[in-house]
């Protein structure tokens, strides 16, 4: 498998962000995250062991929280989009917005 990357930066309401993060959480619980990309879906298969990196910054005019998750793909989880789409939540385009950058 090649290297696929999708990066996005957006402004959204707190409620929209909560809904998006709940979809991510649901995918993590199920063991499959599907990101609806315009070209083809990106399917992530998190393993049971996940490295979590948290960075919090607070200034007088801005606060920031960054969460970075990484793992070795779970090879036991199927890669076929048809099979996984039936069970896994799909992270769709609205939260990724117009500023999405593909590399």
mmCIF file with all atom_site columns, C-alpha atoms in Angstrom:
data_model
loop_
_atom_site.group_PDB
_atom_site.id
_atom_site.type_symbol
_atom_site.label_atom_id
_atom_site.label_alt_id
_atom_site.label_comp_id
_atom_site.label_asym_id
_atom_site.label_entity_id
_atom_site.label_seq_id
_atom_site.pdbx_PDB_ins_code
_atom_site.Cartn_x
_atom_site.Cartn_y
_atom_site.Cartn_z
_atom_site.occupancy
_atom_site.B_iso_or_equiv
_atom_site.pdbx_formal_charge
_atom_site.auth_seq_id
_atom_site.auth_comp_id
_atom_site.auth_asym_id
_atom_site.auth_atom_id
_atom_site.pdbx_PDB_model_num
ATOM 1   C CA . UNK A 1 1   ? 0.000   0.000  0.000  1.00 0.00 ? 1   UNK A CA 1
ATOM 2   C CA . UNK A 1 2   ? 1.309   3.465  -0.891 1.00 0.00 ? 2   UNK A CA 1
ATOM 3   C CA . UNK A 1 3   ? 1.383   6.531  1.271  1.00 0.00 ? 3   UNK A CA 1
ATOM 4   C CA . UNK A 1 4   ? -1.940  8.376  1.434  1.00 0.00 ? 4   UNK A CA 1
ATOM 5   C CA . UNK A 1 5   ? -2.363  11.590 3.366  1.00 0.00 ? 5   UNK A CA 1
ATOM 6   C CA . UNK A 1 6   ? -5.227  13.986 3.936  1.00 0.00 ? 6   UNK A CA 1
ATOM 7   C CA . UNK A 1 7   ? -4.742  17.156 5.937  1.00 0.00 ? 7   UNK A CA 1
ATOM 8   C CA . UNK A 1 8   ? -7.414  19.671 6.823  1.00 0.00 ? 8   UNK A CA 1
ATOM 9   C CA . UNK A 1 9   ? -7.848  22.839 8.833  1.00 0.00 ? 9   UNK A CA 1
ATOM 10  C CA . UNK A 1 10  ? -11.333 24.255 9.338  1.00 0.00 ? 10  UNK A CA 1
ATOM 11  C CA . UNK A 1 11  ? -13.531 26.449 11.450 1.00 0.00 ? 11  UNK A CA 1
ATOM 12  C CA . UNK A 1 12  ? -16.669 24.701 12.710 1.00 0.00 ? 12  UNK A CA 1
ATOM 13  C CA . UNK A 1 13  ? -19.110 25.016 15.553 1.00 0.00 ? 13  UNK A CA 1
ATOM 14  C CA . UNK A 1 14  ? -18.410 23.223 18.812 1.00 0.00 ? 14  UNK A CA 1
ATOM 15  C CA . UNK A 1 15  ? -21.482 21.014 18.217 1.00 0.00 ? 15  UNK A CA 1
ATOM 16  C CA . UNK A 1 16  ? -20.233 20.046 14.734 1.00 0.00 ? 16  UNK A CA 1
ATOM 17  C CA . UNK A 1 17  ? -16.799 19.239 16.156 1.00 0.00 ? 17  UNK A CA 1
ATOM 18  C CA . UNK A 1 18  ? -18.328 17.095 18.913 1.00 0.00 ? 18  UNK A CA 1
ATOM 19  C CA . UNK A 1 19  ? -20.352 15.154 16.316 1.00 0.00 ? 19  UNK A CA 1
ATOM 20  C CA . UNK A 1 20  ? -17.228 14.643 14.182 1.00 0.00 ? 20  UNK A CA 1
ATOM 21  C CA . UNK A 1 21  ? -15.165 13.456 17.169 1.00 0.00 ? 21  UNK A CA 1
ATOM 22  C CA . UNK A 1 22  ? -17.985 11.091 18.198 1.00 0.00 ? 22  UNK A CA 1
ATOM 23  C CA . UNK A 1 23  ? -17.792 9.548  14.714 1.00 0.00 ? 23  UNK A CA 1
ATOM 24  C CA . UNK A 1 24  ? -14.026 9.141  15.133 1.00 0.00 ? 24  UNK A CA 1
ATOM 25  C CA . UNK A 1 25  ? -14.572 7.574  18.566 1.00 0.00 ? 25  UNK A CA 1
ATOM 26  C CA . UNK A 1 26  ? -17.149 5.157  17.166 1.00 0.00 ? 26  UNK A CA 1
ATOM 27  C CA . UNK A 1 27  ? -14.711 4.093  14.434 1.00 0.00 ? 27  UNK A CA 1
ATOM 28  C CA . UNK A 1 28  ? -11.944 3.577  16.994 1.00 0.00 ? 28  UNK A CA 1
ATOM 29  C CA . UNK A 1 29  ? -14.264 1.392  19.080 1.00 0.00 ? 29  UNK A CA 1
ATOM 30  C CA . UNK A 1 30  ? -15.202 -0.690 16.023 1.00 0.00 ? 30  UNK A CA 1
ATOM 31  C CA . UNK A 1 31  ? -11.615 -0.950 14.788 1.00 0.00 ? 31  UNK A CA 1
ATOM 32  C CA . UNK A 1 32  ? -12.165 0.725  11.414 1.00 0.00 ? 32  UNK A CA 1
ATOM 33  C CA . UNK A 1 33  ? -12.150 4.378  10.392 1.00 0.00 ? 33  UNK A CA 1
ATOM 34  C CA . UNK A 1 34  ? -13.248 5.262  6.873  1.00 0.00 ? 34  UNK A CA 1
ATOM 35  C CA . UNK A 1 35  ? -12.459 8.721  5.571  1.00 0.00 ? 35  UNK A CA 1
ATOM 36  C CA . UNK A 1 36  ? -14.566 9.647  2.553  1.00 0.00 ? 36  UNK A CA 1
ATOM 37  C CA . UNK A 1 37  ? -12.000 11.056 0.145  1.00 0.00 ? 37  UNK A CA 1
ATOM 38  C CA . UNK A 1 38  ? -13.096 12.399 -3.258 1.00 0.00 ? 38  UNK A CA 1
ATOM 39  C CA . UNK A 1 39  ? -10.734 10.045 -5.109 1.00 0.00 ? 39  UNK A CA 1
ATOM 40  C CA . UNK A 1 40  ? -11.151 6.902  -2.982 1.00 0.00 ? 40  UNK A CA 1
ATOM 41  C CA . UNK A 1 41  ? -11.904 6.199  0.669  1.00 0.00 ? 41  UNK A CA 1
ATOM 42  C CA . UNK A 1 42  ? -9.032  6.032  3.141  1.00 0.00 ? 42  UNK A CA 1
ATOM 43  C CA . UNK A 1 43  ? -9.521  3.067  5.454  1.00 0.00 ? 43  UNK A CA 1
ATOM 44  C CA . UNK A 1 44  ? -7.688  3.075  8.771  1.00 0.00 ? 44  UNK A CA 1
ATOM 45  C CA . UNK A 1 45  ? -7.529  -0.046 10.952 1.00 0.00 ? 45  UNK A CA 1
ATOM 46  C CA . UNK A 1 46  ? -6.382  0.930  14.447 1.00 0.00 ? 46  UNK A CA 1
ATOM 47  C CA . UNK A 1 47  ? -4.852  -1.825 16.534 1.00 0.00 ? 47  UNK A CA 1
ATOM 48  C CA . UNK A 1 48  ? -5.457  -2.333 20.247 1.00 0.00 ? 48  UNK A CA 1
ATOM 49  C CA . UNK A 1 49  ? -2.242  -0.464 21.090 1.00 0.00 ? 49  UNK A CA 1
ATOM 50  C CA . UNK A 1 50  ? -2.455  3.233  20.137 1.00 0.00 ? 50  UNK A CA 1
ATOM 51  C CA . UNK A 1 51  ? 0.139   5.895  20.858 1.00 0.00 ? 51  UNK A CA 1
ATOM 52  C CA . UNK A 1 52  ? -1.522  9.142  21.950 1.00 0.00 ? 52  UNK A CA 1
ATOM 53  C CA . UNK A 1 53  ? 0.316   12.462 22.037 1.00 0.00 ? 53  UNK A CA 1
ATOM 54  C CA . UNK A 1 54  ? -1.420  15.448 23.636 1.00 0.00 ? 54  UNK A CA 1
ATOM 55  C CA . UNK A 1 55  ? -0.220  19.052 23.508 1.00 0.00 ? 55  UNK A CA 1
ATOM 56  C CA . UNK A 1 56  ? -2.069  21.923 25.174 1.00 0.00 ? 56  UNK A CA 1
ATOM 57  C CA . UNK A 1 57  ? -1.142  25.590 24.836 1.00 0.00 ? 57  UNK A CA 1
ATOM 58  C CA . UNK A 1 58  ? -2.774  28.558 26.510 1.00 0.00 ? 58  UNK A CA 1
ATOM 59  C CA . UNK A 1 59  ? -2.093  32.201 25.715 1.00 0.00 ? 59  UNK A CA 1
ATOM 60  C CA . UNK A 1 60  ? -4.008  35.295 26.732 1.00 0.00 ? 60  UNK A CA 1
ATOM 61  C CA . UNK A 1 61  ? -5.753  35.487 23.339 1.00 0.00 ? 61  UNK A CA 1
ATOM 62  C CA . UNK A 1 62  ? -5.819  31.851 22.176 1.00 0.00 ? 62  UNK A CA 1
ATOM 63  C CA . UNK A 1 63  ? -6.050  28.291 23.482 1.00 0.00 ? 63  UNK A CA 1
ATOM 64  C CA . UNK A 1 64  ? -4.992  25.190 21.589 1.00 0.00 ? 64  UNK A CA 1
ATOM 65  C CA . UNK A 1 65  ? -5.304  21.429 22.027 1.00 0.00 ? 65  UNK A CA 1
ATOM 66  C CA . UNK A 1 66  ? -3.568  19.020 19.642 1.00 0.00 ? 66  UNK A CA 1
ATOM 67  C CA . UNK A 1 67  ? -4.170  15.283 19.764 1.00 0.00 ? 67  UNK A CA 1
ATOM 68  C CA . UNK A 1 68  ? -2.083  12.972 17.610 1.00 0.00 ? 68  UNK A CA 1
ATOM 69  C CA . UNK A 1 69  ? -2.852  9.245  17.415 1.00 0.00 ? 69  UNK A CA 1
ATOM 70  C CA . UNK A 1 70  ? -0.681  6.639  15.715 1.00 0.00 ? 70  UNK A CA 1
ATOM 71  C CA . UNK A 1 71  ? -0.697  2.850  15.484 1.00 0.00 ? 71  UNK A CA 1
ATOM 72  C CA . UNK A 1 72  ? 0.415   -0.126 13.467 1.00 0.00 ? 72  UNK A CA 1
ATOM 73  C CA . UNK A 1 73  ? -2.541  -1.203 11.272 1.00 0.00 ? 73  UNK A CA 1
ATOM 74  C CA . UNK A 1 74  ? -4.546  -4.163 12.519 1.00 0.00 ? 74  UNK A CA 1
ATOM 75  C CA . UNK A 1 75  ? -3.881  -6.745 9.797  1.00 0.00 ? 75  UNK A CA 1
ATOM 76  C CA . UNK A 1 76  ? -6.794  -8.878 11.018 1.00 0.00 ? 76  UNK A CA 1
ATOM 77  C CA . UNK A 1 77  ? -9.308  -6.151 10.101 1.00 0.00 ? 77  UNK A CA 1
ATOM 78  C CA . UNK A 1 78  ? -10.461 -6.472 6.445  1.00 0.00 ? 78  UNK A CA 1
ATOM 79  C CA . UNK A 1 79  ? -9.357  -3.776 4.011  1.00 0.00 ? 79  UNK A CA 1
ATOM 80  C CA . UNK A 1 80  ? -12.193 -4.122 1.521  1.00 0.00 ? 80  UNK A CA 1
ATOM 81  C CA . UNK A 1 81  ? -14.271 -0.920 1.458  1.00 0.00 ? 81  UNK A CA 1
ATOM 82  C CA . UNK A 1 82  ? -17.553 -2.745 0.766  1.00 0.00 ? 82  UNK A CA 1
ATOM 83  C CA . UNK A 1 83  ? -17.254 -4.982 3.828  1.00 0.00 ? 83  UNK A CA 1
ATOM 84  C CA . UNK A 1 84  ? -16.070 -2.264 6.174  1.00 0.00 ? 84  UNK A CA 1
ATOM 85  C CA . UNK A 1 85  ? -18.539 0.391  5.053  1.00 0.00 ? 85  UNK A CA 1
ATOM 86  C CA . UNK A 1 86  ? -21.403 -1.767 6.263  1.00 0.00 ? 86  UNK A CA 1
ATOM 87  C CA . UNK A 1 87  ? -20.084 -1.679 9.830  1.00 0.00 ? 87  UNK A CA 1
ATOM 88  C CA . UNK A 1 88  ? -17.836 1.348  10.265 1.00 0.00 ? 88  UNK A CA 1
ATOM 89  C CA . UNK A 1 89  ? -18.834 4.997  10.532 1.00 0.00 ? 89  UNK A CA 1
ATOM 90  C CA . UNK A 1 90  ? -17.741 7.134  7.603  1.00 0.00 ? 90  UNK A CA 1
ATOM 91  C CA . UNK A 1 91  ? -16.043 10.466 8.212  1.00 0.00 ? 91  UNK A CA 1
ATOM 92  C CA . UNK A 1 92  ? -17.515 12.551 5.433  1.00 0.00 ? 92  UNK A CA 1
ATOM 93  C CA . UNK A 1 93  ? -16.588 15.748 3.664  1.00 0.00 ? 93  UNK A CA 1
ATOM 94  C CA . UNK A 1 94  ? -18.310 18.547 5.653  1.00 0.00 ? 94  UNK A CA 1
ATOM 95  C CA . UNK A 1 95  ? -15.838 18.602 8.561  1.00 0.00 ? 95  UNK A CA 1
ATOM 96  C CA . UNK A 1 96  ? -12.942 18.494 6.098  1.00 0.00 ? 96  UNK A CA 1
ATOM 97  C CA . UNK A 1 97  ? -14.214 21.596 4.292  1.00 0.00 ? 97  UNK A CA 1
ATOM 98  C CA . UNK A 1 98  ? -12.724 23.510 1.395  1.00 0.00 ? 98  UNK A CA 1
ATOM 99  C CA . UNK A 1 99  ? -9.275  23.798 2.897  1.00 0.00 ? 99  UNK A CA 1
ATOM 100 C CA . UNK A 1 100 ? -8.505  20.062 2.711  1.00 0.00 ? 100 UNK A CA 1
ATOM 101 C CA . UNK A 1 101 ? -5.090  19.369 1.243  1.00 0.00 ? 101 UNK A CA 1
ATOM 102 C CA . UNK A 1 102 ? -4.144  16.028 -0.268 1.00 0.00 ? 102 UNK A CA 1
ATOM 103 C CA . UNK A 1 103 ? -0.506  14.958 -0.431 1.00 0.00 ? 103 UNK A CA 1
#
